[in-house]
Amino acid sequence: MIVYNDTIIIDETIHDEWLNYIKTIHIPAIMATGLFSSYRILTVIDSPNEGVTYCIQYNADSIEHFQQFYMNHLHKFQATHQEKFNEKFVMFNTLMEEVE
């Protein structure tokens, strides 16, 4: 199992708008690509950062599925997110493989 993780620190002033967008538009569109089998949204309880920190984890059955997502979709989703929430968030990504 391949886990693609987005960690996002979102400004508290737009937190509710952002979370609604993520749940109703962003994640459903990513899942509609058919390249991930599941996802989960987590919040970081003890984040040292200002704002609210979330991790969104998408599970792909293979590295090939993730690579297809990366090549064909990722940059479009990132650009849309950047345009909508410009300068109100910090994001970084991690690609992991499940060991057990």
PDB file of N, CA and C in Angstrom:
ATOM      1  N   MET A   1       0.846  -1.175   0.000  1.00  0.00           N
ATOM      2  CA  MET A   1       0.000   0.000   0.000  1.00  0.00           C
ATOM      3  C   MET A   1       0.892   1.240   0.000  1.00  0.00           C
ATOM      4  N   ILE A   2       0.592   2.168  -0.875  1.00  0.00           N
ATOM      5  CA  ILE A   2       1.293   3.446  -0.960  1.00  0.00           C
ATOM      6  C   ILE A   2       0.406   4.506  -0.311  1.00  0.00           C
ATOM      7  N   VAL A   3       0.988   5.316   0.556  1.00  0.00           N
ATOM      8  CA  VAL A   3       0.244   6.384   1.234  1.00  0.00           C
ATOM      9  C   VAL A   3       0.821   7.715   0.791  1.00  0.00           C
ATOM     10  N   TYR A   4      -0.037   8.513   0.178  1.00  0.00           N
ATOM     11  CA  TYR A   4       0.327   9.878  -0.208  1.00  0.00           C
ATOM     12  C   TYR A   4      -0.284  10.802   0.840  1.00  0.00           C
ATOM     13  N   ASN A   5       0.560  11.556   1.525  1.00  0.00           N
ATOM     14  CA  ASN A   5       0.123  12.387   2.647  1.00  0.00           C
ATOM     15  C   ASN A   5       0.314  13.868   2.324  1.00  0.00           C
ATOM     16  N   ASP A   6      -0.757  14.647   2.442  1.00  0.00           N
ATOM     17  CA  ASP A   6      -0.689  16.104   2.383  1.00  0.00           C
ATOM     18  C   ASP A   6      -0.786  16.616   3.809  1.00  0.00           C
ATOM     19  N   THR A   7       0.199  17.373   4.263  1.00  0.00           N
ATOM     20  CA  THR A   7       0.125  18.051   5.559  1.00  0.00           C
ATOM     21  C   THR A   7      -0.110  19.523   5.257  1.00  0.00           C
ATOM     22  N   ILE A   8      -1.176  20.073   5.817  1.00  0.00           N
ATOM     23  CA  ILE A   8      -1.582  21.440   5.534  1.00  0.00           C
ATOM     24  C   ILE A   8      -1.765  22.188   6.844  1.00  0.00           C
ATOM     25  N   ILE A   9      -1.135  23.345   6.936  1.00  0.00           N
ATOM     26  CA  ILE A   9      -1.353  24.250   8.065  1.00  0.00           C
ATOM     27  C   ILE A   9      -2.197  25.388   7.507  1.00  0.00           C
ATOM     28  N   ILE A  10      -3.427  25.481   7.970  1.00  0.00           N
ATOM     29  CA  ILE A  10      -4.393  26.425   7.412  1.00  0.00           C
ATOM     30  C   ILE A  10      -4.665  27.566   8.392  1.00  0.00           C
ATOM     31  N   ASP A  11      -4.751  28.755   7.884  1.00  0.00           N
ATOM     32  CA  ASP A  11      -5.044  29.940   8.694  1.00  0.00           C
ATOM     33  C   ASP A  11      -6.408  29.768   9.368  1.00  0.00           C
ATOM     34  N   GLU A  12      -6.470  30.056  10.654  1.00  0.00           N
ATOM     35  CA  GLU A  12      -7.720  29.873  11.410  1.00  0.00           C
ATOM     36  C   GLU A  12      -8.870  30.713  10.862  1.00  0.00           C
ATOM     37  N   THR A  13      -8.572  31.842  10.227  1.00  0.00           N
ATOM     38  CA  THR A  13      -9.636  32.726   9.733  1.00  0.00           C
ATOM     39  C   THR A  13     -10.426  32.105   8.588  1.00  0.00           C
ATOM     40  N   ILE A  14      -9.854  31.137   7.881  1.00  0.00           N
ATOM     41  CA  ILE A  14     -10.573  30.493   6.777  1.00  0.00           C
ATOM     42  C   ILE A  14     -10.740  28.996   7.001  1.00  0.00           C
ATOM     43  N   HIS A  15     -10.474  28.552   8.205  1.00  0.00           N
ATOM     44  CA  HIS A  15     -10.504  27.122   8.521  1.00  0.00           C
ATOM     45  C   HIS A  15     -11.817  26.455   8.117  1.00  0.00           C
ATOM     46  N   ASP A  16     -12.948  27.019   8.517  1.00  0.00           N
ATOM     47  CA  ASP A  16     -14.241  26.385   8.228  1.00  0.00           C
ATOM     48  C   ASP A  16     -14.506  26.309   6.723  1.00  0.00           C
ATOM     49  N   GLU A  17     -14.225  27.396   6.010  1.00  0.00           N
ATOM     50  CA  GLU A  17     -14.405  27.416   4.552  1.00  0.00           C
ATOM     51  C   GLU A  17     -13.498  26.367   3.899  1.00  0.00           C
ATOM     52  N   TRP A  18     -12.240  26.314   4.342  1.00  0.00           N
ATOM     53  CA  TRP A  18     -11.286  25.360   3.784  1.00  0.00           C
ATOM     54  C   TRP A  18     -11.737  23.923   4.016  1.00  0.00           C
ATOM     55  N   LEU A  19     -12.124  23.595   5.253  1.00  0.00           N
ATOM     56  CA  LEU A  19     -12.521  22.227   5.577  1.00  0.00           C
ATOM     57  C   LEU A  19     -13.747  21.815   4.770  1.00  0.00           C
ATOM     58  N   ASN A  20     -14.691  22.702   4.604  1.00  0.00           N
ATOM     59  CA  ASN A  20     -15.864  22.402   3.789  1.00  0.00           C
ATOM     60  C   ASN A  20     -15.454  22.125   2.339  1.00  0.00           C
ATOM     61  N   TYR A  21     -14.597  22.949   1.782  1.00  0.00           N
ATOM     62  CA  TYR A  21     -14.107  22.757   0.419  1.00  0.00           C
ATOM     63  C   TYR A  21     -13.388  21.411   0.276  1.00  0.00           C
ATOM     64  N   ILE A  22     -12.524  21.107   1.221  1.00  0.00           N
ATOM     65  CA  ILE A  22     -11.768  19.851   1.170  1.00  0.00           C
ATOM     66  C   ILE A  22     -12.710  18.650   1.182  1.00  0.00           C
ATOM     67  N   LYS A  23     -13.699  18.678   2.063  1.00  0.00           N
ATOM     68  CA  LYS A  23     -14.615  17.538   2.209  1.00  0.00           C
ATOM     69  C   LYS A  23     -15.591  17.394   1.049  1.00  0.00           C
ATOM     70  N   THR A  24     -16.058  18.512   0.497  1.00  0.00           N
ATOM     71  CA  THR A  24     -17.131  18.439  -0.501  1.00  0.00           C
ATOM     72  C   THR A  24     -16.663  18.529  -1.943  1.00  0.00           C
ATOM     73  N   ILE A  25     -15.477  19.102  -2.178  1.00  0.00           N
ATOM     74  CA  ILE A  25     -15.023  19.290  -3.560  1.00  0.00           C
ATOM     75  C   ILE A  25     -13.675  18.622  -3.812  1.00  0.00           C
ATOM     76  N   HIS A  26     -12.667  18.996  -3.032  1.00  0.00           N
ATOM     77  CA  HIS A  26     -11.296  18.565  -3.296  1.00  0.00           C
ATOM     78  C   HIS A  26     -11.124  17.045  -3.191  1.00  0.00           C
ATOM     79  N   ILE A  27     -11.440  16.474  -2.053  1.00  0.00           N
ATOM     80  CA  ILE A  27     -11.261  15.026  -1.875  1.00  0.00           C
ATOM     81  C   ILE A  27     -12.148  14.223  -2.822  1.00  0.00           C
ATOM     82  N   PRO A  28     -13.438  14.564  -2.979  1.00  0.00           N
ATOM     83  CA  PRO A  28     -14.232  13.793  -3.945  1.00  0.00           C
ATOM     84  C   PRO A  28     -13.651  13.818  -5.362  1.00  0.00           C
ATOM     85  N   ALA A  29     -13.076  14.952  -5.767  1.00  0.00           N
ATOM     86  CA  ALA A  29     -12.471  15.033  -7.102  1.00  0.00           C
ATOM     87  C   ALA A  29     -11.225  14.155  -7.198  1.00  0.00           C
ATOM     88  N   ILE A  30     -10.415  14.146  -6.159  1.00  0.00           N
ATOM     89  CA  ILE A  30      -9.233  13.279  -6.158  1.00  0.00           C
ATOM     90  C   ILE A  30      -9.648  11.808  -6.177  1.00  0.00           C
ATOM     91  N   MET A  31     -10.619  11.448  -5.373  1.00  0.00           N
ATOM     92  CA  MET A  31     -11.066  10.058  -5.349  1.00  0.00           C
ATOM     93  C   MET A  31     -11.707   9.651  -6.675  1.00  0.00           C
ATOM     94  N   ALA A  32     -12.312  10.598  -7.378  1.00  0.00           N
ATOM     95  CA  ALA A  32     -12.946  10.312  -8.672  1.00  0.00           C
ATOM     96  C   ALA A  32     -11.931   9.946  -9.754  1.00  0.00           C
ATOM     97  N   THR A  33     -10.645  10.233  -9.531  1.00  0.00           N
ATOM     98  CA  THR A  33      -9.631   9.804 -10.503  1.00  0.00           C
ATOM     99  C   THR A  33      -9.533   8.285 -10.553  1.00  0.00           C
ATOM    100  N   GLY A  34      -9.992   7.609  -9.496  1.00  0.00           N
ATOM    101  CA  GLY A  34      -9.933   6.147  -9.444  1.00  0.00           C
ATOM    102  C   GLY A  34      -8.558   5.602  -9.104  1.00  0.00           C
ATOM    103  N   LEU A  35      -7.631   6.476  -8.725  1.00  0.00           N
ATOM    104  CA  LEU A  35      -6.261   6.039  -8.477  1.00  0.00           C
ATOM    105  C   LEU A  35      -5.957   5.796  -7.005  1.00  0.00           C
ATOM    106  N   PHE A  36      -6.889   6.148  -6.137  1.00  0.00           N
ATOM    107  CA  PHE A  36      -6.746   5.880  -4.701  1.00  0.00           C
ATOM    108  C   PHE A  36      -7.923   5.039  -4.240  1.00  0.00           C
ATOM    109  N   SER A  37      -7.651   4.128  -3.316  1.00  0.00           N
ATOM    110  CA  SER A  37      -8.700   3.229  -2.833  1.00  0.00           C
ATOM    111  C   SER A  37      -9.419   3.767  -1.603  1.00  0.00           C
ATOM    112  N   SER A  38      -8.765   4.661  -0.848  1.00  0.00           N
ATOM    113  CA  SER A  38      -9.389   5.232   0.345  1.00  0.00           C
ATOM    114  C   SER A  38      -8.589   6.458   0.779  1.00  0.00           C
ATOM    115  N   TYR A  39      -9.143   7.161   1.745  1.00  0.00           N
ATOM    116  CA  TYR A  39      -8.466   8.332   2.304  1.00  0.00           C
ATOM    117  C   TYR A  39      -8.904   8.505   3.749  1.00  0.00           C
ATOM    118  N   ARG A  40      -8.190   9.361   4.451  1.00  0.00           N
ATOM    119  CA  ARG A  40      -8.626   9.764   5.774  1.00  0.00           C
ATOM    120  C   ARG A  40      -8.082  11.156   6.066  1.00  0.00           C
ATOM    121  N   ILE A  41      -8.834  11.883   6.879  1.00  0.00           N
ATOM    122  CA  ILE A  41      -8.449  13.232   7.288  1.00  0.00           C
ATOM    123  C   ILE A  41      -8.113  13.173   8.769  1.00  0.00           C
ATOM    124  N   LEU A  42      -6.938  13.690   9.109  1.00  0.00           N
ATOM    125  CA  LEU A  42      -6.492  13.717  10.506  1.00  0.00           C
ATOM    126  C   LEU A  42      -6.146  15.159  10.874  1.00  0.00           C
ATOM    127  N   THR A  43      -6.276  15.483  12.135  1.00  0.00           N
ATOM    128  CA  THR A  43      -5.808  16.774  12.614  1.00  0.00           C
ATOM    129  C   THR A  43      -4.686  16.534  13.613  1.00  0.00           C
ATOM    130  N   VAL A  44      -3.716  17.414  13.592  1.00  0.00           N
ATOM    131  CA  VAL A  44      -2.568  17.294  14.487  1.00  0.00           C
ATOM    132  C   VAL A  44      -2.939  17.971  15.805  1.00  0.00           C
ATOM    133  N   ILE A  45      -2.951  17.205  16.879  1.00  0.00           N
ATOM    134  CA  ILE A  45      -3.395  17.703  18.182  1.00  0.00           C
ATOM    135  C   ILE A  45      -2.386  18.653  18.802  1.00  0.00           C
ATOM    136  N   ASP A  46      -1.129  18.326  18.735  1.00  0.00           N
ATOM    137  CA  ASP A  46      -0.122  19.106  19.453  1.00  0.00           C
ATOM    138  C   ASP A  46       0.799  19.876  18.509  1.00  0.00           C
ATOM    139  N   SER A  47       0.239  20.413  17.440  1.00  0.00           N
ATOM    140  CA  SER A  47       1.047  21.136  16.463  1.00  0.00           C
ATOM    141  C   SER A  47       1.667  22.385  17.086  1.00  0.00           C
ATOM    142  N   PRO A  48       2.946  22.610  16.849  1.00  0.00           N
ATOM    143  CA  PRO A  48       3.602  23.810  17.367  1.00  0.00           C
ATOM    144  C   PRO A  48       3.353  25.032  16.477  1.00  0.00           C
ATOM    145  N   ASN A  49       2.640  24.838  15.385  1.00  0.00           N
ATOM    146  CA  ASN A  49       2.435  25.904  14.411  1.00  0.00           C
ATOM    147  C   ASN A  49       1.196  26.735  14.713  1.00  0.00           C
ATOM    148  N   GLU A  50       1.195  27.968  14.243  1.00  0.00           N
ATOM    149  CA  GLU A  50      -0.012  28.782  14.296  1.00  0.00           C
ATOM    150  C   GLU A  50      -0.960  28.259  13.230  1.00  0.00           C
ATOM    151  N   GLY A  51      -2.247  28.357  13.473  1.00  0.00           N
ATOM    152  CA  GLY A  51      -3.227  27.820  12.538  1.00  0.00           C
ATOM    153  C   GLY A  51      -3.610  26.407  12.934  1.00  0.00           C
ATOM    154  N   VAL A  52      -4.340  25.761  12.061  1.00  0.00           N
ATOM    155  CA  VAL A  52      -4.812  24.403  12.295  1.00  0.00           C
ATOM    156  C   VAL A  52      -4.078  23.488  11.324  1.00  0.00           C
ATOM    157  N   THR A  53      -3.527  22.390  11.842  1.00  0.00           N
ATOM    158  CA  THR A  53      -2.747  21.475  11.009  1.00  0.00           C
ATOM    159  C   THR A  53      -3.542  20.198  10.739  1.00  0.00           C
ATOM    160  N   TYR A  54      -3.623  19.850   9.463  1.00  0.00           N
ATOM    161  CA  TYR A  54      -4.303  18.634   9.028  1.00  0.00           C
ATOM    162  C   TYR A  54      -3.347  17.768   8.231  1.00  0.00           C
ATOM    163  N   CYS A  55      -3.606  16.471   8.258  1.00  0.00           N
ATOM    164  CA  CYS A  55      -2.972  15.523   7.356  1.00  0.00           C
ATOM    165  C   CYS A  55      -4.094  14.816   6.615  1.00  0.00           C
ATOM    166  N   ILE A  56      -3.989  14.805   5.308  1.00  0.00           N
ATOM    167  CA  ILE A  56      -4.935  14.051   4.488  1.00  0.00           C
ATOM    168  C   ILE A  56      -4.132  12.941   3.836  1.00  0.00           C
ATOM    169  N   GLN A  57      -4.530  11.706   4.116  1.00  0.00           N
ATOM    170  CA  GLN A  57      -3.799  10.551   3.603  1.00  0.00           C
ATOM    171  C   GLN A  57      -4.645   9.809   2.585  1.00  0.00           C
ATOM    172  N   TYR A  58      -4.053   9.611   1.415  1.00  0.00           N
ATOM    173  CA  TYR A  58      -4.698   8.887   0.328  1.00  0.00           C
ATOM    174  C   TYR A  58      -3.950   7.571   0.128  1.00  0.00           C
ATOM    175  N   ASN A  59      -4.691   6.467   0.037  1.00  0.00           N
ATOM    176  CA  ASN A  59      -4.085   5.147  -0.118  1.00  0.00           C
ATOM    177  C   ASN A  59      -4.210   4.669  -1.566  1.00  0.00           C
ATOM    178  N   ALA A  60      -3.062   4.346  -2.145  1.00  0.00           N
ATOM    179  CA  ALA A  60      -3.019   3.800  -3.502  1.00  0.00           C
ATOM    180  C   ALA A  60      -2.583   2.339  -3.408  1.00  0.00           C
ATOM    181  N   ASP A  61      -3.154   1.513  -4.261  1.00  0.00           N
ATOM    182  CA  ASP A  61      -2.824   0.086  -4.234  1.00  0.00           C
ATOM    183  C   ASP A  61      -1.434  -0.206  -4.786  1.00  0.00           C
ATOM    184  N   SER A  62      -0.879   0.737  -5.565  1.00  0.00           N
ATOM    185  CA  SER A  62       0.452   0.502  -6.144  1.00  0.00           C
ATOM    186  C   SER A  62       1.146   1.837  -6.392  1.00  0.00           C
ATOM    187  N   ILE A  63       2.452   1.778  -6.548  1.00  0.00           N
ATOM    188  CA  ILE A  63       3.223   2.977  -6.877  1.00  0.00           C
ATOM    189  C   ILE A  63       2.839   3.474  -8.271  1.00  0.00           C
ATOM    190  N   GLU A  64       2.451   2.561  -9.152  1.00  0.00           N
ATOM    191  CA  GLU A  64       2.023   2.958 -10.496  1.00  0.00           C
ATOM    192  C   GLU A  64       0.768   3.816 -10.453  1.00  0.00           C
ATOM    193  N   HIS A  65      -0.160   3.487  -9.556  1.00  0.00           N
ATOM    194  CA  HIS A  65      -1.366   4.320  -9.408  1.00  0.00           C
ATOM    195  C   HIS A  65      -0.986   5.716  -8.928  1.00  0.00           C
ATOM    196  N   PHE A  66      -0.085   5.784  -7.954  1.00  0.00           N
ATOM    197  CA  PHE A  66       0.337   7.107  -7.495  1.00  0.00           C
ATOM    198  C   PHE A  66       1.034   7.864  -8.619  1.00  0.00           C
ATOM    199  N   GLN A  67       1.900   7.195  -9.357  1.00  0.00           N
ATOM    200  CA  GLN A  67       2.624   7.865 -10.440  1.00  0.00           C
ATOM    201  C   GLN A  67       1.668   8.403 -11.507  1.00  0.00           C
ATOM    202  N   GLN A  68       0.612   7.659 -11.797  1.00  0.00           N
ATOM    203  CA  GLN A  68      -0.409   8.156 -12.729  1.00  0.00           C
ATOM    204  C   GLN A  68      -1.071   9.415 -12.172  1.00  0.00           C
ATOM    205  N   PHE A  69      -1.398   9.389 -10.878  1.00  0.00           N
ATOM    206  CA  PHE A  69      -1.985  10.569 -10.248  1.00  0.00           C
ATOM    207  C   PHE A  69      -1.019  11.739 -10.327  1.00  0.00           C
ATOM    208  N   TYR A  70       0.235  11.490 -10.011  1.00  0.00           N
ATOM    209  CA  TYR A  70       1.253  12.546 -10.008  1.00  0.00           C
ATOM    210  C   TYR A  70       1.394  13.165 -11.399  1.00  0.00           C
ATOM    211  N   MET A  71       1.508  12.346 -12.405  1.00  0.00           N
ATOM    212  CA  MET A  71       1.743  12.836 -13.763  1.00  0.00           C
ATOM    213  C   MET A  71       0.516  13.507 -14.380  1.00  0.00           C
ATOM    214  N   ASN A  72      -0.669  13.002 -14.071  1.00  0.00           N
ATOM    215  CA  ASN A  72      -1.868  13.459 -14.767  1.00  0.00           C
ATOM    216  C   ASN A  72      -2.782  14.390 -13.986  1.00  0.00           C
ATOM    217  N   HIS A  73      -2.639  14.453 -12.649  1.00  0.00           N
ATOM    218  CA  HIS A  73      -3.634  15.189 -11.865  1.00  0.00           C
ATOM    219  C   HIS A  73      -3.084  16.107 -10.778  1.00  0.00           C
ATOM    220  N   LEU A  74      -1.993  15.720 -10.142  1.00  0.00           N
ATOM    221  CA  LEU A  74      -1.543  16.418  -8.932  1.00  0.00           C
ATOM    222  C   LEU A  74      -1.377  17.919  -9.130  1.00  0.00           C
ATOM    223  N   HIS A  75      -0.721  18.327 -10.182  1.00  0.00           N
ATOM    224  CA  HIS A  75      -0.419  19.747 -10.364  1.00  0.00           C
ATOM    225  C   HIS A  75      -1.687  20.576 -10.573  1.00  0.00           C
ATOM    226  N   LYS A  76      -2.683  19.996 -11.209  1.00  0.00           N
ATOM    227  CA  LYS A  76      -3.972  20.680 -11.387  1.00  0.00           C
ATOM    228  C   LYS A  76      -4.645  20.898 -10.032  1.00  0.00           C
ATOM    229  N   PHE A  77      -4.658  19.865  -9.198  1.00  0.00           N
ATOM    230  CA  PHE A  77      -5.275  19.995  -7.877  1.00  0.00           C
ATOM    231  C   PHE A  77      -4.516  21.002  -7.015  1.00  0.00           C
ATOM    232  N   GLN A  78      -3.200  20.964  -7.070  1.00  0.00           N
ATOM    233  CA  GLN A  78      -2.410  21.921  -6.288  1.00  0.00           C
ATOM    234  C   GLN A  78      -2.645  23.349  -6.758  1.00  0.00           C
ATOM    235  N   ALA A  79      -2.725  23.561  -8.058  1.00  0.00           N
ATOM    236  CA  ALA A  79      -2.949  24.912  -8.594  1.00  0.00           C
ATOM    237  C   ALA A  79      -4.315  25.449  -8.188  1.00  0.00           C
ATOM    238  N   THR A  80      -5.331  24.613  -8.230  1.00  0.00           N
ATOM    239  CA  THR A  80      -6.676  25.031  -7.823  1.00  0.00           C
ATOM    240  C   THR A  80      -6.696  25.390  -6.350  1.00  0.00           C
ATOM    241  N   HIS A  81      -6.069  24.581  -5.520  1.00  0.00           N
ATOM    242  CA  HIS A  81      -6.008  24.842  -4.079  1.00  0.00           C
ATOM    243  C   HIS A  81      -5.255  26.143  -3.810  1.00  0.00           C
ATOM    244  N   GLN A  82      -4.150  26.328  -4.488  1.00  0.00           N
ATOM    245  CA  GLN A  82      -3.341  27.545  -4.328  1.00  0.00           C
ATOM    246  C   GLN A  82      -4.146  28.792  -4.719  1.00  0.00           C
ATOM    247  N   GLU A  83      -4.845  28.699  -5.819  1.00  0.00           N
ATOM    248  CA  GLU A  83      -5.645  29.839  -6.291  1.00  0.00           C
ATOM    249  C   GLU A  83      -6.753  30.193  -5.297  1.00  0.00           C
ATOM    250  N   LYS A  84      -7.404  29.189  -4.763  1.00  0.00           N
ATOM    251  CA  LYS A  84      -8.537  29.420  -3.857  1.00  0.00           C
ATOM    252  C   LYS A  84      -8.095  29.916  -2.486  1.00  0.00           C
ATOM    253  N   PHE A  85      -6.980  29.420  -1.972  1.00  0.00           N
ATOM    254  CA  PHE A  85      -6.568  29.746  -0.598  1.00  0.00           C
ATOM    255  C   PHE A  85      -5.181  30.406  -0.554  1.00  0.00           C
ATOM    256  N   ASN A  86      -4.849  31.153  -1.543  1.00  0.00           N
ATOM    257  CA  ASN A  86      -3.552  31.802  -1.689  1.00  0.00           C
ATOM    258  C   ASN A  86      -3.085  32.486  -0.404  1.00  0.00           C
ATOM    259  N   GLU A  87      -1.879  32.155   0.008  1.00  0.00           N
ATOM    260  CA  GLU A  87      -1.212  32.756   1.164  1.00  0.00           C
ATOM    261  C   GLU A  87      -1.934  32.544   2.495  1.00  0.00           C
ATOM    262  N   LYS A  88      -2.849  31.584   2.546  1.00  0.00           N
ATOM    263  CA  LYS A  88      -3.552  31.278   3.798  1.00  0.00           C
ATOM    264  C   LYS A  88      -3.202  29.882   4.310  1.00  0.00           C
ATOM    265  N   PHE A  89      -2.198  29.260   3.696  1.00  0.00           N
ATOM    266  CA  PHE A  89      -1.830  27.914   4.114  1.00  0.00           C
ATOM    267  C   PHE A  89      -0.373  27.634   3.767  1.00  0.00           C
ATOM    268  N   VAL A  90       0.150  26.618   4.422  1.00  0.00           N
ATOM    269  CA  VAL A  90       1.445  26.033   4.078  1.00  0.00           C
ATOM    270  C   VAL A  90       1.185  24.548   3.889  1.00  0.00           C
ATOM    271  N   MET A  91       1.769  23.966   2.847  1.00  0.00           N
ATOM    272  CA  MET A  91       1.532  22.546   2.577  1.00  0.00           C
ATOM    273  C   MET A  91       2.842  21.859   2.215  1.00  0.00           C
ATOM    274  N   PHE A  92       2.970  20.620   2.680  1.00  0.00           N
ATOM    275  CA  PHE A  92       4.041  19.769   2.176  1.00  0.00           C
ATOM    276  C   PHE A  92       3.501  18.358   2.039  1.00  0.00           C
ATOM    277  N   ASN A  93       4.155  17.584   1.185  1.00  0.00           N
ATOM    278  CA  ASN A  93       3.684  16.245   0.839  1.00  0.00           C
ATOM    279  C   ASN A  93       4.721  15.207   1.212  1.00  0.00           C
ATOM    280  N   THR A  94       4.228  14.021   1.523  1.00  0.00           N
ATOM    281  CA  THR A  94       5.091  12.891   1.837  1.00  0.00           C
ATOM    282  C   THR A  94       4.527  11.656   1.136  1.00  0.00           C
ATOM    283  N   LEU A  95       5.401  10.860   0.552  1.00  0.00           N
ATOM    284  CA  LEU A  95       5.008   9.605  -0.049  1.00  0.00           C
ATOM    285  C   LEU A  95       5.601   8.482   0.781  1.00  0.00           C
ATOM    286  N   MET A  96       4.746   7.573   1.230  1.00  0.00           N
ATOM    287  CA  MET A  96       5.180   6.502   2.122  1.00  0.00           C
ATOM    288  C   MET A  96       4.695   5.153   1.602  1.00  0.00           C
ATOM    289  N   GLU A  97       5.352   4.095   2.067  1.00  0.00           N
ATOM    290  CA  GLU A  97       4.912   2.750   1.749  1.00  0.00           C
ATOM    291  C   GLU A  97       4.640   2.020   3.059  1.00  0.00           C
ATOM    292  N   GLU A  98       3.501   1.342   3.111  1.00  0.00           N
ATOM    293  CA  GLU A  98       3.121   0.582   4.303  1.00  0.00           C
ATOM    294  C   GLU A  98       4.072  -0.600   4.456  1.00  0.00           C
ATOM    295  N   VAL A  99       4.584  -0.797   5.667  1.00  0.00           N
ATOM    296  CA  VAL A  99       5.508  -1.878   5.936  1.00  0.00           C
ATOM    297  C   VAL A  99       4.760  -3.140   6.345  1.00  0.00           C
ATOM    298  N   GLU A 100       3.787  -2.995   7.210  1.00  0.00           N
ATOM    299  CA  GLU A 100       3.003  -4.164   7.658  1.00  0.00           C
ATOM    300  C   GLU A 100       1.538  -3.861   7.591  1.00  0.00           C
TER     301      GLU A 100
END
